[in-house]
XYZ file of C-alpha atoms in Angstrom:
721
model
C 21.537 17.405 -91.023
C 18.832 17.917 -88.319
C 16.197 19.027 -90.027
C 15.199 16.537 -93.051
C 15.900 13.272 -90.180
C 12.781 11.872 -89.916
C 12.909 10.927 -86.174
C 14.379 15.454 -85.076
C 11.855 18.083 -84.592
C 13.489 21.308 -85.885
C 10.825 23.152 -83.694
C 13.153 21.320 -80.159
C 16.460 22.229 -78.410
C 18.247 19.533 -78.436
C 20.563 20.639 -75.581
C 17.393 21.740 -73.335
C 16.761 19.218 -70.505
C 13.881 17.192 -71.162
C 10.534 17.733 -69.451
C 11.112 14.024 -67.881
C 14.940 14.910 -66.592
C 13.229 17.642 -64.788
C 11.069 16.800 -62.851
C 13.025 13.736 -61.571
C 14.046 15.041 -57.667
C 17.796 15.270 -56.533
C 17.410 12.699 -53.557
C 21.231 13.519 -53.162
C 20.690 16.955 -52.121
C 17.517 16.454 -49.792
C 19.729 13.486 -48.460
C 22.864 16.228 -47.937
C 19.803 18.815 -46.037
C 18.645 16.460 -43.867
C 22.376 14.925 -42.563
C 23.149 19.081 -42.461
C 19.931 19.330 -40.647
C 21.006 15.889 -38.179
C 24.298 17.715 -37.587
C 23.204 21.339 -36.939
C 19.927 19.715 -34.474
C 22.982 17.556 -32.443
C 25.352 20.484 -32.354
C 21.986 22.665 -30.810
C 21.259 20.056 -28.294
C 24.892 19.434 -27.353
C 25.375 22.774 -26.651
C 21.513 23.876 -24.584
C 22.540 20.391 -22.782
C 26.748 22.376 -21.900
C 24.806 25.593 -21.154
C 22.193 23.933 -18.784
C 25.416 21.344 -17.355
C 27.235 24.705 -16.353
C 24.292 26.771 -14.951
C 23.177 23.849 -12.683
C 26.960 23.810 -11.505
C 27.305 27.197 -10.727
C 24.608 27.568 -8.873
C 24.911 25.155 -6.347
C 28.441 26.157 -6.204
C 27.264 29.137 -4.824
C 25.042 27.121 -2.225
C 27.730 25.192 -1.566
C 30.319 28.338 -1.146
C 27.602 29.887 1.833
C 26.873 26.113 3.502
C 30.056 25.345 3.292
C 31.959 28.717 4.808
C 29.806 28.567 7.597
C 30.339 25.256 8.490
C 34.504 26.153 8.069
C 33.316 29.293 10.671
C 30.818 27.716 12.983
C 33.034 24.704 13.497
C 36.263 25.508 12.652
C 36.499 22.110 10.698
C 39.234 21.488 8.465
C 38.239 23.015 4.970
C 39.146 20.835 1.473
C 40.667 22.218 -1.866
C 37.113 21.636 -3.150
C 34.832 23.907 -0.586
C 33.399 26.059 -2.277
C 31.272 23.209 -4.520
C 30.301 20.496 -0.734
C 28.448 21.039 2.250
C 28.670 18.893 5.186
C 26.816 15.730 5.864
C 24.736 15.689 8.106
C 24.802 12.089 8.178
C 28.367 10.816 8.648
C 30.144 14.244 8.767
C 32.013 14.307 5.242
C 32.404 16.766 3.036
C 29.718 15.130 0.136
C 27.704 17.496 -3.315
C 24.638 19.674 -2.233
C 21.924 18.546 -3.707
C 23.119 14.496 -4.998
C 23.550 11.830 -2.453
C 26.780 11.659 -0.336
C 29.304 9.146 -1.446
C 29.940 8.636 1.964
C 26.383 7.627 3.366
C 25.032 7.643 0.407
C 22.254 9.850 2.752
C 20.511 12.932 0.140
C 19.695 15.132 2.221
C 21.532 19.209 4.009
C 23.139 19.840 6.956
C 24.974 18.306 10.150
C 24.146 16.912 13.182
C 22.939 17.816 16.548
C 22.298 17.792 19.655
C 19.281 15.638 21.049
C 18.623 17.480 24.097
C 19.305 20.889 23.533
C 19.233 21.014 19.064
C 22.497 22.893 18.577
C 24.239 22.019 15.433
C 27.720 20.763 15.512
C 30.163 18.068 14.268
C 29.201 14.306 15.181
C 31.058 12.582 17.467
C 31.569 16.101 19.807
C 30.424 17.193 23.097
C 27.551 19.569 22.797
C 29.464 23.447 24.105
C 25.746 24.107 24.899
C 25.105 20.598 27.766
C 28.223 17.911 27.161
C 26.037 15.562 25.286
C 28.105 13.505 22.728
C 26.300 15.129 18.990
C 25.819 10.548 17.234
C 24.134 10.743 14.082
C 20.732 11.492 13.518
C 19.090 7.813 13.154
C 16.039 6.216 10.413
C 12.082 6.361 11.540
C 11.404 3.179 11.545
C 8.585 2.676 12.773
C 6.434 5.007 10.472
C 7.989 6.644 7.038
C 12.109 5.868 7.309
C 13.147 9.297 6.691
C 15.260 11.451 9.556
C 14.220 11.777 12.281
C 15.201 11.969 16.186
C 13.163 13.538 19.285
C 12.922 17.112 18.702
C 11.022 19.001 16.169
C 13.573 20.801 14.898
C 15.186 18.230 13.548
C 11.322 16.623 12.388
C 10.702 19.754 10.724
C 14.296 19.814 8.411
C 14.673 16.264 7.601
C 10.151 15.654 7.128
C 9.471 13.232 9.598
C 6.567 14.678 11.556
C 6.903 11.638 13.563
C 7.983 12.069 16.421
C 7.459 12.887 20.146
C 8.295 16.598 19.204
C 8.526 19.753 21.615
C 4.230 20.834 23.111
C 5.838 24.541 23.296
C 7.133 24.534 19.536
C 4.729 25.351 16.768
C 4.278 22.421 13.847
C 3.478 25.355 11.458
C 6.706 28.628 11.536
C 4.207 30.792 9.683
C 2.680 34.224 10.398
C -0.429 33.223 11.157
C -3.165 36.192 9.732
C -6.303 36.997 11.258
C -8.633 35.292 9.839
C -10.791 32.660 10.374
C -11.690 29.003 8.893
C -14.580 26.794 9.178
C -13.971 23.833 8.759
C -16.356 21.077 8.232
C -15.734 17.659 8.755
C -13.268 15.760 10.728
C -12.945 12.260 7.586
C -9.891 12.500 4.625
C -10.816 15.805 3.195
C -11.081 17.812 6.249
C -8.200 16.513 8.389
C -6.007 17.429 4.871
C -7.598 20.552 4.991
C -7.164 21.678 7.881
C -3.750 20.582 7.654
C -3.137 22.280 4.947
C -4.711 25.999 6.933
C -2.786 25.988 9.687
C 0.254 26.204 7.329
C -0.253 28.487 5.867
C -1.214 30.611 8.440
C -5.150 30.276 8.935
C -6.925 30.245 12.155
C -9.227 26.640 10.853
C -11.287 24.651 13.253
C -12.547 21.901 12.043
C -16.364 20.384 13.282
C -16.382 16.594 13.127
C -20.647 15.185 14.006
C -19.446 12.138 15.358
C -16.607 11.548 18.299
C -14.157 9.855 15.975
C -12.029 11.064 13.255
C -11.614 9.127 9.473
C -14.913 9.855 8.664
C -16.615 7.462 6.143
C -14.008 5.615 7.432
C -14.659 5.163 11.296
C -16.771 1.143 11.019
C -20.358 1.633 12.856
C -22.157 -1.007 13.619
C -25.362 -0.214 14.015
C -27.124 2.620 11.513
C -26.181 6.427 12.621
C -28.944 8.575 10.315
C -26.700 10.762 7.597
C -23.951 9.235 9.843
C -22.413 6.975 6.400
C -20.007 4.399 7.175
C -17.287 1.831 5.337
C -18.385 -2.170 5.357
C -16.265 -4.397 8.219
C -15.144 -6.196 5.794
C -13.993 -2.734 3.335
C -10.742 -2.924 1.993
C -9.639 0.346 0.078
C -9.208 -0.189 -4.184
C -5.851 2.319 -4.324
C -2.572 0.833 -2.694
C -1.306 2.183 0.658
C 1.783 4.308 -1.068
C -0.680 5.520 -4.569
C -3.972 6.180 -1.836
C -0.159 7.967 0.940
C -0.578 12.121 1.372
C 1.899 13.654 -0.098
C 3.854 14.040 3.294
C 2.561 11.002 5.372
C 3.842 7.789 4.145
C 2.071 4.630 5.557
C 3.669 3.364 8.261
C 5.477 0.368 6.638
C 3.855 -3.287 9.043
C 0.705 -1.768 7.198
C -1.359 -3.949 3.697
C -0.396 -3.191 0.558
C -4.083 -2.332 0.430
C -4.929 -1.282 4.175
C -8.476 -2.006 5.026
C -11.057 -0.113 7.311
C -8.836 -0.887 10.462
C -5.910 0.224 8.963
C -6.779 3.577 6.363
C -8.721 4.840 10.280
C -5.411 4.706 12.337
C -3.631 6.852 9.357
C -5.837 9.033 9.192
C -5.827 9.036 13.105
C -2.644 9.136 12.911
C -2.127 11.939 10.728
C -4.226 13.730 13.101
C -1.481 13.368 15.836
C 1.274 13.981 13.787
C 0.502 17.050 12.494
C -1.425 17.985 15.810
C -4.339 18.668 14.728
C -6.260 17.630 18.050
C -6.206 21.057 18.918
C -7.961 22.138 16.508
C -10.614 19.202 16.245
C -14.290 19.978 17.206
C -15.194 16.314 18.054
C -19.435 15.317 18.585
C -19.617 19.432 17.716
C -22.707 19.439 14.544
C -23.291 22.557 11.580
C -26.898 23.066 12.484
C -27.081 26.398 9.506
C -24.303 28.073 7.790
C -26.192 30.572 6.456
C -24.261 34.867 5.266
C -24.066 37.408 7.316
C -25.451 40.984 7.139
C -22.715 42.570 6.002
C -20.913 39.217 3.447
C -21.750 41.704 0.373
C -18.652 42.997 2.319
C -16.980 40.633 4.147
C -17.708 37.601 2.727
C -17.918 36.667 6.514
C -20.565 33.119 7.534
C -22.297 33.089 11.057
C -21.925 28.941 11.083
C -24.848 27.475 14.211
C -23.351 24.566 16.066
C -24.663 22.591 18.235
C -22.779 19.821 21.352
C -24.240 18.278 23.477
C -27.548 20.624 23.896
C -26.320 23.740 23.280
C -26.520 25.537 20.704
C -24.617 28.425 19.936
C -22.831 30.887 16.661
C -19.902 31.419 15.794
C -18.555 33.639 12.749
C -15.507 33.084 10.209
C -13.930 34.628 7.447
C -14.824 31.407 5.414
C -15.941 28.351 5.235
C -13.999 24.841 3.615
C -17.621 22.115 3.411
C -15.171 18.452 3.641
C -18.703 16.209 4.178
C -17.245 13.713 1.083
C -19.684 12.747 -1.533
C -21.399 8.892 0.743
C -23.185 10.657 3.610
C -27.108 10.946 1.266
C -27.933 7.644 -0.458
C -29.381 7.597 -3.920
C -32.520 4.724 -5.294
C -33.595 5.392 -7.706
C -37.718 4.555 -7.553
C -38.766 1.814 -10.651
C -42.158 0.478 -11.768
C -43.514 -2.011 -9.080
C -40.857 -1.511 -5.796
C -44.403 -0.108 -3.915
C -45.652 -3.650 -4.061
C -42.782 -5.168 -3.239
C -43.650 -7.275 -0.418
C -39.951 -7.976 0.199
C -36.834 -5.593 2.230
C -35.064 -2.665 0.497
C -31.717 -1.121 1.548
C -29.104 0.816 -0.141
C -26.006 -0.002 0.221
C -24.833 2.288 3.167
C -26.964 0.747 5.466
C -24.682 -2.228 4.283
C -22.589 -3.754 7.217
C -21.995 -7.221 6.996
C -23.407 -10.631 6.095
C -25.229 -11.550 9.232
C -28.942 -12.017 8.046
C -28.890 -12.407 4.442
C -28.538 -15.922 5.538
C -29.488 -18.254 3.237
C -31.896 -15.447 1.016
C -31.988 -14.367 -2.626
C -29.953 -11.079 -2.862
C -30.088 -8.785 -5.962
C -27.802 -6.587 -5.972
C -28.719 -3.346 -8.023
C -25.473 -2.048 -9.799
C -21.999 -2.332 -10.772
C -19.642 -0.221 -9.207
C -16.676 -1.005 -6.793
C -18.970 -1.206 -3.448
C -21.316 -3.335 -5.407
C -19.144 -5.612 -6.693
C -17.758 -5.417 -2.999
C -21.376 -6.835 -1.683
C -22.148 -9.245 -3.859
C -18.517 -11.378 -3.242
C -19.297 -11.459 0.797
C -22.908 -12.100 0.419
C -22.019 -15.271 -2.652
C -20.742 -17.003 0.277
C -23.348 -17.131 3.008
C -26.541 -16.402 0.681
C -28.580 -19.171 -1.248
C -28.620 -16.732 -4.881
C -27.404 -13.426 -5.289
C -28.351 -11.666 -8.458
C -26.320 -8.791 -10.278
C -28.321 -6.355 -11.742
C -26.639 -4.215 -14.638
C -27.205 -1.685 -16.797
C -23.990 -0.724 -18.978
C -21.083 -3.093 -19.439
C -18.060 -2.826 -16.698
C -14.615 -4.097 -17.055
C -13.869 -6.510 -13.686
C -9.889 -5.100 -13.456
C -7.825 -7.275 -10.586
C -5.775 -4.782 -7.792
C -2.346 -6.832 -8.510
C -1.270 -7.097 -11.847
C 0.692 -11.045 -13.092
C 3.999 -9.944 -11.266
C 2.563 -8.711 -7.554
C 2.830 -5.756 -8.377
C -0.395 -3.468 -7.856
C -2.301 -2.243 -10.506
C -2.476 1.541 -10.021
C 1.115 1.394 -10.167
C 0.697 1.361 -14.218
C -0.403 4.439 -13.673
C 2.630 6.779 -14.347
C 2.957 10.232 -16.807
C 4.092 8.343 -19.672
C 1.149 6.099 -19.558
C -1.660 9.602 -19.662
C 0.928 10.775 -22.200
C 1.036 7.312 -24.217
C -3.052 7.894 -23.723
C -3.089 11.135 -25.178
C -0.855 10.532 -28.143
C -2.685 7.115 -29.265
C -6.304 6.417 -30.524
C -9.026 5.062 -28.031
C -8.976 1.680 -29.656
C -6.269 1.126 -30.067
C -5.218 2.268 -26.634
C -8.093 -0.326 -25.349
C -6.679 -2.994 -27.132
C -2.834 -2.328 -25.440
C -4.412 -2.290 -22.083
C -5.930 -5.302 -22.314
C -2.048 -7.354 -23.651
C -0.904 -5.557 -20.307
C -3.549 -6.655 -18.340
C -4.459 -9.929 -19.470
C -7.123 -10.620 -16.587
C -9.259 -8.810 -16.881
C -13.626 -10.174 -17.960
C -16.609 -7.666 -18.980
C -19.561 -7.862 -17.305
C -21.972 -7.256 -21.125
C -25.149 -10.215 -20.470
C -27.739 -7.589 -20.358
C -26.333 -4.821 -20.568
C -25.541 -1.790 -22.445
C -22.772 -2.089 -25.282
C -20.635 0.086 -25.896
C -18.482 1.641 -28.808
C -14.369 2.452 -28.378
C -14.555 5.935 -28.157
C -17.191 5.402 -25.368
C -15.660 3.110 -22.566
C -17.294 3.609 -19.159
C -14.391 2.945 -16.257
C -14.309 -0.385 -14.720
C -14.311 -1.762 -11.579
C -11.039 -2.758 -9.541
C -12.317 -6.583 -7.181
C -10.625 -10.276 -6.941
C -13.377 -12.066 -6.183
C -15.952 -11.710 -8.603
C -14.914 -13.253 -11.499
C -14.084 -15.894 -9.762
C -18.116 -15.998 -8.770
C -18.931 -15.091 -12.247
C -17.755 -18.260 -13.569
C -18.236 -20.244 -10.709
C -22.490 -19.429 -10.838
C -22.148 -17.697 -7.105
C -23.585 -14.969 -8.813
C -25.443 -14.295 -11.240
C -25.059 -11.485 -14.012
C -28.217 -9.897 -15.063
C -29.389 -7.388 -16.988
C -31.791 -4.006 -15.723
C -34.609 -3.810 -13.710
C -37.365 -3.820 -15.664
C -39.592 -3.836 -12.840
C -40.851 -5.131 -9.539
C -43.482 -7.526 -8.536
C -45.353 -8.237 -5.433
C -42.418 -11.144 -4.382
C -39.692 -10.951 -7.173
C -38.415 -8.212 -9.695
C -38.008 -8.990 -13.848
C -34.389 -7.890 -15.865
C -35.177 -6.446 -19.541
C -32.961 -9.864 -21.232
C -36.424 -12.263 -19.571
C -39.688 -9.840 -19.275
C -42.185 -13.001 -19.050
C -40.060 -14.537 -15.945
C -40.495 -13.457 -12.523
C -37.449 -14.391 -10.086
C -37.474 -14.732 -6.135
C -35.774 -12.407 -4.747
C -35.925 -11.498 -0.725
C -34.022 -8.290 -0.519
C -32.607 -5.671 -2.100
C -30.006 -3.779 -2.682
C -29.138 -1.309 -4.272
C -25.522 0.107 -4.715
C -26.952 3.463 -6.927
C -24.717 6.112 -5.714
C -25.117 9.191 -3.048
C -26.114 12.614 -4.009
C -23.998 15.380 -3.261
C -26.654 17.250 -0.816
C -25.684 19.890 1.495
C -28.604 20.571 3.932
C -27.051 22.860 6.512
C -25.863 26.061 3.767
C -28.045 28.413 3.179
C -28.116 31.174 0.344
C -26.035 29.724 -1.441
C -26.513 27.070 -4.290
C -24.169 25.465 -7.205
C -26.401 22.107 -7.638
C -28.620 23.100 -10.218
C -30.369 19.100 -11.270
C -27.472 16.541 -12.399
C -24.927 19.943 -12.530
C -22.666 21.169 -10.305
C -21.322 24.453 -10.796
C -18.189 24.942 -8.714
C -15.389 26.332 -10.339
C -12.525 23.110 -10.880
C -15.239 21.404 -8.496
C -14.228 23.358 -5.484
C -15.492 26.934 -5.955
C -18.684 28.181 -6.055
C -19.094 29.928 -9.168
C -22.238 31.953 -7.484
C -20.325 32.738 -4.171
C -18.948 36.192 -4.591
C -16.305 36.407 -2.484
C -13.269 33.837 -2.078
C -14.759 32.887 1.009
C -16.450 29.358 0.231
C -14.956 26.220 -0.925
C -15.768 22.449 -1.028
C -12.969 20.157 -0.512
C -13.667 16.040 -1.657
C -16.555 16.472 -4.218
C -15.434 14.078 -7.311
C -14.783 10.884 -8.227
C -11.652 9.412 -10.112
C -10.358 6.516 -11.163
C -7.038 6.375 -8.996
C -6.706 7.207 -5.218
C -8.668 9.992 -3.390
C -6.465 10.624 -0.845
C -4.087 12.796 -2.532
C -6.433 14.858 -4.765
C -8.542 15.817 -1.647
C -4.843 17.157 -1.322
C -4.246 19.092 -3.677
C -7.770 21.337 -3.547
C -7.016 21.981 0.236
C -3.535 23.469 -0.710
C -5.529 25.373 -3.648
C -7.569 26.432 -0.981
C -5.111 27.090 1.586
C -3.352 30.399 -0.907
C -6.968 30.936 -2.823
C -8.188 32.205 1.107
C -4.554 34.011 2.415
C -5.523 35.632 -0.262
C -2.056 34.280 -2.316
C -3.974 32.863 -4.730
C -6.489 34.620 -6.950
C -9.692 33.142 -9.015
C -10.800 34.328 -12.279
C -13.634 36.657 -13.015
C -17.531 34.260 -13.085
C -17.705 34.816 -17.087
C -14.348 32.497 -17.216
C -14.971 30.605 -13.974
C -18.213 29.843 -16.100
C -16.817 28.877 -19.220
C -14.155 27.028 -18.154
C -16.853 24.406 -16.727
C -18.501 24.756 -20.165
C -15.398 24.478 -21.324
C -15.012 20.796 -19.001
C -18.423 19.826 -20.579
C -18.027 20.008 -23.434
C -14.060 17.886 -23.631
C -15.661 15.339 -21.697
C -15.773 11.918 -23.550
C -19.289 9.956 -23.990
C -18.511 7.937 -20.624
C -20.382 10.804 -19.094
C -23.116 9.857 -20.421
C -23.640 6.983 -18.206
C -23.403 8.305 -14.930
C -25.233 11.280 -12.717
C -23.595 14.601 -12.000
C -20.887 14.069 -14.882
C -19.234 17.341 -13.808
C -17.597 15.528 -10.931
C -15.627 12.807 -12.632
C -12.008 14.386 -13.304
C -9.034 13.027 -14.646
C -5.972 12.184 -12.017
C -3.095 13.197 -13.401
C -4.397 16.637 -16.181
C -6.471 17.638 -12.639
C -3.654 17.362 -10.123
C -1.145 19.454 -12.194
C -3.144 21.599 -12.904
C -4.278 22.389 -9.443
C 0.062 22.181 -8.857
C 0.565 24.300 -11.095
C -2.422 27.353 -9.058
C 0.316 26.703 -6.544
C 3.613 26.098 -7.836
C 3.558 22.102 -6.927
C 4.012 20.956 -9.781
C 7.465 18.962 -10.663
C 9.742 20.554 -13.131
C 10.083 17.062 -15.078
C 13.630 19.064 -17.601
C 15.168 20.604 -14.557
C 14.860 16.649 -13.047
C 15.874 15.671 -16.358
C 19.204 17.863 -16.388
C 19.604 17.873 -12.357
C 19.007 14.219 -11.468
C 18.450 12.031 -14.215
C 17.577 9.225 -12.046
C 14.315 11.241 -9.945
C 13.580 12.569 -13.108
C 12.911 8.999 -14.760
C 10.949 7.566 -11.643
C 8.724 10.926 -11.901
C 7.943 10.098 -15.518
C 8.021 6.129 -15.321
C 7.119 5.165 -11.843
C 3.947 4.892 -10.634
C 2.816 8.570 -9.946
C 2.363 9.399 -6.275
C 1.183 11.946 -4.647
C 5.270 12.869 -3.352
C 6.389 13.766 -6.464
C 3.898 16.856 -5.057
C 6.143 18.100 -2.372
C 8.990 18.251 -4.406
C 9.579 21.558 -5.437
C 7.441 25.165 -3.763
C 5.996 26.299 -0.911
C 5.695 23.966 2.051
C 7.797 21.428 0.103
C 8.895 18.230 1.670
C 12.742 16.865 2.386
C 11.742 12.953 2.498
C 9.548 13.238 -0.690
C 12.819 11.707 -2.899
C 13.418 9.461 -0.333
C 9.818 8.283 -0.854
C 9.295 8.513 -4.316
C 13.003 6.367 -4.971
C 12.061 3.731 -2.744
C 8.294 2.576 -3.782
C 9.333 -0.261 -5.244
C 12.015 -1.315 -2.379
C 8.532 -0.940 -0.222
C 6.638 -2.937 -1.503
C 9.714 -5.766 -2.238
C 9.674 -5.529 0.934
C 5.402 -6.255 1.294
C 6.710 -9.288 -0.720
C 9.076 -10.757 0.754
C 9.242 -9.993 4.492
C 12.219 -12.275 5.917
C 14.412 -10.631 3.045
C 13.821 -6.158 3.787
C 16.151 -4.459 4.123
C 16.423 -2.758 7.215
C 18.827 -0.485 6.516
C 19.089 3.236 5.234
C 16.549 4.159 2.741
C 17.899 6.223 0.609
C 20.224 3.277 -0.603
C 17.436 1.621 -2.307
C 18.259 4.848 -4.821
C 20.003 2.160 -7.056
C 17.564 -0.328 -7.435
C 15.205 2.349 -8.564
C 12.769 0.724 -11.228
C 12.339 -2.972 -11.819
C 11.377 -1.745 -15.651
C 14.347 1.308 -15.619
C 17.220 0.622 -18.215
C 20.327 1.248 -15.310
C 21.734 2.665 -18.898
C 24.258 5.404 -17.417
C 23.816 8.059 -20.477
C 22.858 11.112 -20.448
C 19.402 12.290 -20.079
C 20.299 14.613 -22.889
C 22.260 12.001 -25.128
C 19.557 9.960 -25.338
C 17.033 12.764 -26.251
C 19.878 13.491 -29.146
C 19.764 9.763 -29.752
C 15.826 9.478 -30.198
C 15.866 12.274 -32.075
C 17.894 10.832 -34.906
C 16.559 7.863 -35.243
C 13.303 9.925 -35.676
C 15.669 11.582 -37.932
C 16.838 8.311 -39.764
C 13.039 6.334 -39.782
C 11.999 9.666 -41.539
C 14.384 10.123 -44.040
C 14.053 5.954 -45.284
C 10.273 6.398 -45.431
C 10.823 9.896 -47.416
C 13.685 8.115 -50.367
C 11.264 5.463 -50.400
C-alpha cells in the first residue's frame, strides 16, 4: 500500500532516522560529560591538596623533631606528647608548631631565648649558666623596624634587625671571603646597596665617593658642585616609604609616608651605619679613570686611578660596579633661536629653590616629576609660570581618595590583569580606580589607546592649572630675544625672563675607557646591568634604568644579582644570546618608548624584579605559600608589591620579611592615626591583614576548586544556550 500512497516515496526507508533527527545534538549527553569532567576535576584538585598537605606536614614534623630534640636535650625541658611536630617559641618558651605564629604569644619565629650578656641560649626566666643573669624575653625594636632584637649581633642576625649597637668584633657578614677585589663607584642608594650585597657574598669590596657624604642625589647642596647631582630643597619622594624601602630594612615608623629628601638621606645614612659599611667607604675619593690592565684579556682586571686631596694613585681590581646613577649629566636640547635669547637658561639639575625667581616670568620646558614640582613651587612666587609639553600626560595624585598611597595599588594581581585585558579596557578601569587625575593635553601630541606614556605624580599641579597659576602650552616653536613662541600660537610672542629645561639627563661615564656600551640612544646592557662588549663578567652598571615605581628595590635586586655573578655563583649567557635578548626586549617594548630617549632604560617593575629574582632564587614561590601560608599568599598576591617579598626565601633571606609584609597596612594606619596606633607586638597585626581581603577561613585549594567549578558552569551554560 505504501507504494500506491501519493505522499510516500517508495525509495525511502521509513524506519531509518531522518536527516533532521541526525543533526540535532544530544545536549543531555554533553551535560553528563561536563558533569563527569567537573567531578574528575574536583577529585584531582582534592587529591593534589591532600598530598601537598601531607607532604608539608611530614616535612615540618621532621624539622620540628630535630629542633625539639635539641631543646629537650640541652635544657631538660619537659617534653609534650606531640613534640615531634613542635619547637620551643623563643618569645614565651611554650611549644608551638614550626613555621606558624605561636598560639600563646602570636610571635612568628624559631629558636629560644638568649642571655643578653653572653649570648648563651636557655629557657626564659632561668639564670644563665655562664654569668648568672636572668634570661629575659627578646624585646621588639620599636625605634626602627619593630622586629626582635637585642644588643648583640647574634640575636640581631637571627631575627633580622641590624639597627642595634652590636659587637664590633663579630662580622656582620659571616660568609667565607674570597680573594676577589671589587670597586664600587658612587655611594648613593645604588652604591650602598651594591657594597652591602658584595660584602654579603664574601667579596672584598671598596666604595669610592666623590663627595664627603653618602646618599648621592638625596644629599641637598646649596650651590652647584660641578657634575655632583642634588635634589631641590623641597623634594619629596613620589613613592611611599614602604614601597621605597630596601628588602631587609624597613624605614623608621616615625618617618612620614612620603619621605622628604632629609628623611631619605637619613634613611641611607642609617642603612650604611646599621650594616657597618663605613669601614669600606672612602669619601672624598674621586675616580679619575677606569681602564683595562695589560693582561685584562686573561685576568679581566681593571686599573683604577683615584684622587684624594691632591694625591693620585692607581689600584687594581678584579671587578668594577658603576653606581653613579642617571641624574649626573643634564641634557639640554638645542632649539631654534636659543642662541639669540637674552634671558637666563638653566637646567632643572641646577634649580635649588624659589630664591631669585620672585616676580619673574618663568618657562618650564618638559612635563615630568621634576618640572611639575618646580612649576608648583614657582607658582607661589613668580609672576607667570608656563609649562611647555610636547605630549599628552596623565597626572596622578600620590594618595587615593581613601588616603591610601597610590602605589599600594601596584599588586601582582594588578599586573596580571594588565596582561590579560586589552589596553583600552585596562585604561578605562584604571581611570575609574583613580578618579582624581587629569590629562594635560593642550597643544600636545595626542596618542592612541595603545600608546600611553607613563604619567607623573603630583598633588598640587592639578589645582594650580585649574586656578590659572600654571599655564600649560605646547612645544616651543622657537626662541626670540625676550621670549618664545609656541606651536599652537606661532604668531604670538610670550615674554619670558627665565627658562628652566627639565629635559632629562644623559648616561655618560667620562672616566670609563676601553669600554663603550652606549651607541647613540641605544644602551647595550644585558638586563640593563652587564655590558655585552665586556669579555669577562667583571663590569656592571647598577641603577641605570627608568621605572614607574620605586627605584631603590630595583637597584638592590640588580646588586644582589651582580654579587652572585662576581662571585661566580651565576653565569651570564653567551654574547649572541645577550644581544638577542636586548633586541627582543626592544621589539617587545610598548609604543610609549617612542616618546623618550634611551628607550632601553625603561623597565616594567614586576616582570623585571621577578626575572632577576629567578636568577638568584629569591622569587617568592606563590604556589608554596598558597598551600602552606594562605594569609601570606594573599598579602603577596593582592597586597602591595613591597620589596620584602624577595627576602622570604633563597640565600640571604630575612627572618622579619613575613612580619614586614603582613603589617604594611597596620604601619600605614598608625601613620594616619598616631594616637590610636598599637605599640604592642608588630606580629599581632597579622590578624588585620589587609583592608580589602576577605576574612574567609576556606583553604586556598578549596577556593581554587570553587572558582574552577564556577568557570566550567558558566561555560556550560553559554554552550548549551
